[in-house]
Coordinates of N, CA and C in Angstrom, one line a residue:
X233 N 53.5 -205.0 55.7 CA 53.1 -203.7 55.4 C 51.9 -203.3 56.4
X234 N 50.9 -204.1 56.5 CA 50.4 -204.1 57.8 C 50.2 -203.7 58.8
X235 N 51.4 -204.3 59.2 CA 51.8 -204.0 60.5 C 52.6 -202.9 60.6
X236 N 53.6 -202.3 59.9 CA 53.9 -201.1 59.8 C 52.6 -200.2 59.8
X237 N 51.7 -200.1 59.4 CA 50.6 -199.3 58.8 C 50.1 -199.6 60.2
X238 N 50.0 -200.3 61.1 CA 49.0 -200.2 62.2 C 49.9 -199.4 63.7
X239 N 51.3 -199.8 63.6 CA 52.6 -199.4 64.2 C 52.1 -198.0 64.2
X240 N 52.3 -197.7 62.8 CA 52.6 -195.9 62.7 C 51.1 -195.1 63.3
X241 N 49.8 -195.5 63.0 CA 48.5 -196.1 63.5 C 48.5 -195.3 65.0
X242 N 49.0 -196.2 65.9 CA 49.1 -196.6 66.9 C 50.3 -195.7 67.7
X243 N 51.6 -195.3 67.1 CA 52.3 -194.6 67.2 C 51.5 -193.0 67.4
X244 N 50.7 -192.7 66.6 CA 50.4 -191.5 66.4 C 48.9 -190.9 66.8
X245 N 48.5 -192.2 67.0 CA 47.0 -191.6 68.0 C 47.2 -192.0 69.3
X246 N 47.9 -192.8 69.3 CA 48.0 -194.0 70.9 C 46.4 -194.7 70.8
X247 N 47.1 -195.4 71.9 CA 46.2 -196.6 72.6 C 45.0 -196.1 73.3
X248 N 43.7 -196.6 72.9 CA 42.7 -196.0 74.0 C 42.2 -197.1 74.4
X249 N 41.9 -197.2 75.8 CA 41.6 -198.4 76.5 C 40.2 -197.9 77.1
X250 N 39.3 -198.7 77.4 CA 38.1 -198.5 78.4 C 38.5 -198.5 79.4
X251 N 40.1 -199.6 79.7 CA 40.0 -199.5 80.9 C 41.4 -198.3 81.5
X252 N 40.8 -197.5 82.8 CA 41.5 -196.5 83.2 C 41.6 -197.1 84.2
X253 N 43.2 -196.8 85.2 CA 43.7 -196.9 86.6 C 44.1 -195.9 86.9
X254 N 43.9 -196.1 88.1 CA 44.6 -194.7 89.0 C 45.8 -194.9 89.8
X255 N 46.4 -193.9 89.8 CA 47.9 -194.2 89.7 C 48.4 -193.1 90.9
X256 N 49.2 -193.4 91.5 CA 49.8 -192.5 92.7 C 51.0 -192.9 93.2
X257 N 52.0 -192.1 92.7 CA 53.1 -192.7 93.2 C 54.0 -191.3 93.6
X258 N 54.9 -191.1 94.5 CA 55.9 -190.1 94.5 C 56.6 -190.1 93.4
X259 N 57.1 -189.6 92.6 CA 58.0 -189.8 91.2 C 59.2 -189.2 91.2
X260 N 60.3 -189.6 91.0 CA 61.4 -188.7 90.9 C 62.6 -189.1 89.6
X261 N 63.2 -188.6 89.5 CA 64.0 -188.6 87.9 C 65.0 -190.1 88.1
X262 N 64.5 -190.8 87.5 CA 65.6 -192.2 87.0 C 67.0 -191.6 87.7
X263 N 67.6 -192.4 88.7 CA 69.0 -192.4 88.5 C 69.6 -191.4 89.7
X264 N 68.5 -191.0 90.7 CA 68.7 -189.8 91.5 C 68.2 -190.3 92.3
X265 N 68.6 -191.3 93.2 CA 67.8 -192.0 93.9 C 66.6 -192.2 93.8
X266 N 66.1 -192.9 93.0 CA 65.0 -193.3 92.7 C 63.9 -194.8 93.5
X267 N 62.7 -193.9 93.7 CA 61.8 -194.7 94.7 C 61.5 -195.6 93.8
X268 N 59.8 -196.3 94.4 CA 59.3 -197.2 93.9 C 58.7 -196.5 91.9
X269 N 59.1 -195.4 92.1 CA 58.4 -194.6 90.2 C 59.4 -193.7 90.0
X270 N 59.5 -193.6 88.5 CA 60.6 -192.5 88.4 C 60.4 -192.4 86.8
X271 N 60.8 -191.3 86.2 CA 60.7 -191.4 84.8 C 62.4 -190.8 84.1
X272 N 62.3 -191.9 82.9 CA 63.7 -192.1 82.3 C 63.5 -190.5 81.5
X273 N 63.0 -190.8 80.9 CA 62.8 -189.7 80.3 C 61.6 -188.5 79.9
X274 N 61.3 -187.6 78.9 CA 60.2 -187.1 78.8 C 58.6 -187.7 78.2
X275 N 59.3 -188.9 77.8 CA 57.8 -189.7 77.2 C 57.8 -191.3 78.6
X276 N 58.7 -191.5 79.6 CA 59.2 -192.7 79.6 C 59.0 -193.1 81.5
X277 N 58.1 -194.0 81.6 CA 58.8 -194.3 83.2 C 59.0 -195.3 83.1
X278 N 59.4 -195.7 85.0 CA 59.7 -197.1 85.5 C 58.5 -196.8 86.8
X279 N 58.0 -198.0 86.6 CA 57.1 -198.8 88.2 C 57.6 -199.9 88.3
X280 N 58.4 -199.5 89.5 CA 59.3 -201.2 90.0 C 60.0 -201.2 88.7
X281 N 60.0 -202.9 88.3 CA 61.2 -202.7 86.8 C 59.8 -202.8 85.5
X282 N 58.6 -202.1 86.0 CA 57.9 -202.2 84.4 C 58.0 -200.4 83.8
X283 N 58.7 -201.0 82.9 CA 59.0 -199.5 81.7 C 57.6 -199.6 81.2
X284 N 57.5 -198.1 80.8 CA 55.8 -197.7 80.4 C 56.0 -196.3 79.5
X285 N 55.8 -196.5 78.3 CA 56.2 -195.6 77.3 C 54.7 -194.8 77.5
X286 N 54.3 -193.5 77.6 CA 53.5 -192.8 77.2 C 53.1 -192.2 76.0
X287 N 52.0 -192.9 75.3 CA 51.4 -192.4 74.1 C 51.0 -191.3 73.6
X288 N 51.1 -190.7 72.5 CA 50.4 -189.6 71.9 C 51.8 -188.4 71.8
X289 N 52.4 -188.9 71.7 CA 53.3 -187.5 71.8 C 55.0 -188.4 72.0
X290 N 55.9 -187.3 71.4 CA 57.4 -187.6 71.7 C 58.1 -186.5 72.1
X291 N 59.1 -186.9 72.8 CA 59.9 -185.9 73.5 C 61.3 -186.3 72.9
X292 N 62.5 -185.3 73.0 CA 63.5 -185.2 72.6 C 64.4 -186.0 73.6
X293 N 65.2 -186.7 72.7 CA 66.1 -187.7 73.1 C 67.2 -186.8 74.7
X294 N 67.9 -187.6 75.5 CA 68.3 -187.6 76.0 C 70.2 -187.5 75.7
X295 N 69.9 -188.7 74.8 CA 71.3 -188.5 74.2 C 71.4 -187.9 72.7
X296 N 70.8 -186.8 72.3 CA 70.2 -186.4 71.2 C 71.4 -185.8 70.1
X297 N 70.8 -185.8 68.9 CA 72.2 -185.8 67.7 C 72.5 -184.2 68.6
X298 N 72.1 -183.2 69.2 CA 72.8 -181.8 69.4 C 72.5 -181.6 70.5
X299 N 73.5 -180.1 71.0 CA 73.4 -179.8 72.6 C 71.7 -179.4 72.8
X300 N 71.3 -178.6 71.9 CA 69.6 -178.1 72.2 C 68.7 -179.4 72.5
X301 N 68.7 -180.2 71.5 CA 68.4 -181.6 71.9 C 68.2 -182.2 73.2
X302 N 69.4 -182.4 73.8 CA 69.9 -183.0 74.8 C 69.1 -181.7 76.2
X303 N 69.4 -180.7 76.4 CA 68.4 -179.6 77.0 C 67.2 -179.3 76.8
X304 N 66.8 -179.3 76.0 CA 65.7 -179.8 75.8 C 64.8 -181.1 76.5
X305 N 65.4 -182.2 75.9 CA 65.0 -183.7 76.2 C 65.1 -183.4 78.0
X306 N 66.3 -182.6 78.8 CA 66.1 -182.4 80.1 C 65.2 -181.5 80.8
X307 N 64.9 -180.7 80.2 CA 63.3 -180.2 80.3 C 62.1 -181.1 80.4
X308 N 61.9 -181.2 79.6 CA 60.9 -182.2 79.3 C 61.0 -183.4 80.5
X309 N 61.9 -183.7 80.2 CA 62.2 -184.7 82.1 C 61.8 -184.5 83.4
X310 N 62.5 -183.2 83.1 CA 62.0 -182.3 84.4 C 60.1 -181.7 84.8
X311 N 59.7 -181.4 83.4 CA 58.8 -181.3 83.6 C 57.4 -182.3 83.6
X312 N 57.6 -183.2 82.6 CA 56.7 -184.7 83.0 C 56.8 -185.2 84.5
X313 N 57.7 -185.3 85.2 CA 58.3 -185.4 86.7 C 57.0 -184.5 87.5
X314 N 57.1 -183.1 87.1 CA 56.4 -181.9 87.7 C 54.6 -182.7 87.6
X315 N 54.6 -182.8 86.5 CA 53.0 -183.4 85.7 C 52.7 -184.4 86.6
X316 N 53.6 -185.3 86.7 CA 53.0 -186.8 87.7 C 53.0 -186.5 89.0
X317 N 54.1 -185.7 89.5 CA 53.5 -185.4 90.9 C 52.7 -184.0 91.5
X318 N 51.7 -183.9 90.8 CA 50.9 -183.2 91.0 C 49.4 -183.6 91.6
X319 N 50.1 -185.5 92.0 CA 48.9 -185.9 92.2 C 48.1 -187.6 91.3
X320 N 47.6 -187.6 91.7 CA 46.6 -189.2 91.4 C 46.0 -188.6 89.9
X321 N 46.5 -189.7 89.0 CA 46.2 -189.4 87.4 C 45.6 -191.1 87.0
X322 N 45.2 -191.3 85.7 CA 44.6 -192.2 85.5 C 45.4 -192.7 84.3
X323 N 46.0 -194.3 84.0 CA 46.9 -194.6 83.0 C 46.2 -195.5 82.4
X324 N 45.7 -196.0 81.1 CA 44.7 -196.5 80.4 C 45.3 -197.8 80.1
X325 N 45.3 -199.0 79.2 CA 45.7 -200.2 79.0 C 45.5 -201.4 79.9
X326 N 44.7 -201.4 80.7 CA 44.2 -202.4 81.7 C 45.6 -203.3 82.3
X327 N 45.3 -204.8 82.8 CA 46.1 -205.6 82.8 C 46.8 -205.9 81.9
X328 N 47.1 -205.8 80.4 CA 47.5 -206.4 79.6 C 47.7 -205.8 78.6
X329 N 48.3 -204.5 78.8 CA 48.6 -203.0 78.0 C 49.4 -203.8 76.3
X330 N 49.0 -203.0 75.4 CA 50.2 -203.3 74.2 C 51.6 -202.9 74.6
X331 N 52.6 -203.7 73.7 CA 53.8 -203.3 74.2 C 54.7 -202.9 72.8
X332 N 55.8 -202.3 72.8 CA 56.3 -201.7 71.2 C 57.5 -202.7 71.5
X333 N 58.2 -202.6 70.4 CA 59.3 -203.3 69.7 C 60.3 -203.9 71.0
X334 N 60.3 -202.6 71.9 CA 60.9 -202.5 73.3 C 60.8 -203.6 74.3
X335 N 59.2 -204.0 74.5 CA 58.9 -204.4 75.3 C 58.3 -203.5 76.9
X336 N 58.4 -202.7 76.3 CA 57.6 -201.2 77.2 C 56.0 -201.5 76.6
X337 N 55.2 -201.1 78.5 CA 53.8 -201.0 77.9 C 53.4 -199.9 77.4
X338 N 53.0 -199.5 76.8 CA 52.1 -198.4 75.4 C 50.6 -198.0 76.6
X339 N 50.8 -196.9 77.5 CA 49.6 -196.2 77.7 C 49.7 -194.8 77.4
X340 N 48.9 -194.3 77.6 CA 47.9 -193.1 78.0 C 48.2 -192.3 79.1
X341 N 48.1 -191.1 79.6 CA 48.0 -190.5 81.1 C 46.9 -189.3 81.3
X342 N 46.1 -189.1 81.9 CA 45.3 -188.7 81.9 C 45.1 -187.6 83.4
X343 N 44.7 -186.5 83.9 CA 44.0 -186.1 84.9 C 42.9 -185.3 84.7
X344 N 41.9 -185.6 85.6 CA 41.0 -184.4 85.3 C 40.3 -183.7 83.9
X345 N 40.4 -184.9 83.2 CA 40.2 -184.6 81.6 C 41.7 -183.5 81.0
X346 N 42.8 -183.8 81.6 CA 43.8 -183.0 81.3 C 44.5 -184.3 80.6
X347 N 44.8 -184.3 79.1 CA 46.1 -185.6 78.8 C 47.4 -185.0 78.7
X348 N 48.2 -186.2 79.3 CA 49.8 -185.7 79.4 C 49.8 -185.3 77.9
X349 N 50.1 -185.8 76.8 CA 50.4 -185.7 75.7 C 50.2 -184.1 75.3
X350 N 48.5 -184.0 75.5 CA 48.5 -182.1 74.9 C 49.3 -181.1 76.1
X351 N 49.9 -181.7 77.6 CA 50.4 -180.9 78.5 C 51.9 -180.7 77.9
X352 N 52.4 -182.0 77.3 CA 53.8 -181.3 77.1 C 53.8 -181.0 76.0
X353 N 52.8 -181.1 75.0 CA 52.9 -180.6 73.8 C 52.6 -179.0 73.7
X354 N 52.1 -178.4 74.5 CA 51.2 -176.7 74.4 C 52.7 -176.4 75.1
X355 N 53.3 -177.4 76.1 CA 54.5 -176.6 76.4 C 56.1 -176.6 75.3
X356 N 55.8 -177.2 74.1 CA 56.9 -177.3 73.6 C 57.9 -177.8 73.4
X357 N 57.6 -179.0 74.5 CA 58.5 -179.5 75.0 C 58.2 -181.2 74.6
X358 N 57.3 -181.5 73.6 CA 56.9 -182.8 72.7 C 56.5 -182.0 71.0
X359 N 56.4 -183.2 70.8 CA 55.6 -183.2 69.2 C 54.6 -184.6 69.6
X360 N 53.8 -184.3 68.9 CA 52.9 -185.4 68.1 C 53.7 -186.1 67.8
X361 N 53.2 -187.8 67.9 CA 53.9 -189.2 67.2 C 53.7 -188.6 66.2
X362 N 54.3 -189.4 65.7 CA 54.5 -189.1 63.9 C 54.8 -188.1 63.3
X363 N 54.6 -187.1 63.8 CA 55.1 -185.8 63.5 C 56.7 -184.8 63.5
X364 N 57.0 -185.0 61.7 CA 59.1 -185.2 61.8 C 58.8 -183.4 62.7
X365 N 59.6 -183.5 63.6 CA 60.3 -182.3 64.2 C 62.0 -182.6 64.8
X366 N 62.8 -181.6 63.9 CA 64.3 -181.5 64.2 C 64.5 -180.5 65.0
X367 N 64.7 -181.8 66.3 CA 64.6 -180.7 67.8 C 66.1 -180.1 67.5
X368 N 67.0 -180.3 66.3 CA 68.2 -179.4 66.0 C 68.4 -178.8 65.2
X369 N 67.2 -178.0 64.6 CA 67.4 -177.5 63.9 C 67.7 -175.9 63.9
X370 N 67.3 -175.2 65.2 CA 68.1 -173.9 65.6 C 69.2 -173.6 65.5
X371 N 70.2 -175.0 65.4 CA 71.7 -174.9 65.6 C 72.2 -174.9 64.6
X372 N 71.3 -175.1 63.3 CA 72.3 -175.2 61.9 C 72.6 -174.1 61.4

């Protein structure tokens, strides 16, 4: 129980680390010829083969239970893509970041006191961890 209780915890504030890196990479969408960075989805990248789930926020599935879903979740792709290459940002969890059930590291993203999380959330295009939202529910 615990550990559940620290999961959901941790799920829904994220990880805060002292330590910040700075990060600069070209980015382009998983699967579209993809350089040295690229992001799977709207919470999700790859550096080389390290997956890196970003905290504080969720985005709608890719293969999602409805079509709004699924458009959605490609927005959101589209625009975290837009967010990272806008430039050198700072990713929190040092050398030795937590990792979830996945085996993805659990950071942070950060620019200029701007966090990814409240950027795609003011755009509508996340929710808060923890927070139930039925990205299908316009369709019922």
């Amino acid at each position: 129980m615990i550990i559940v209780a620290a999961a959901w915890a941790y799920d829904r504030f994220g990880y805060r680390s002292a330590d910040w890196d700075t990060v600069d990479y070209d980015w382009s969408e998983c699967g579209s010829g993809s350089g040295a960075a690229c992001v799977i989805d709207g919470d999700t990248l790859m550096i080389g083969d390290r997956r890196i789930r970003l905290t504080g926020f969720d985005t709608p599935e890719r293969d999602g239970a409805c079509e709004a879903e699924r458009q959605l979740a490609s927005v959101a792709r589209y625009e975290l893509t837009r967010w990272l290459n806008r430039g050198p940002f700072e990713m929190d969890g040092g050398a030795e970041p937590p990792r979830d059930q996945y085996g993805r590291e659990l950071r942070s993203a950060r620019r200029a006191g701007e966090d990814v999380a409240d950027y795609m959330v003011a755009r509508n295009l996340a929710r808060r961890s923890g927070f139930d939202r039925d990205w299908c529910a316009s369709e019922s």
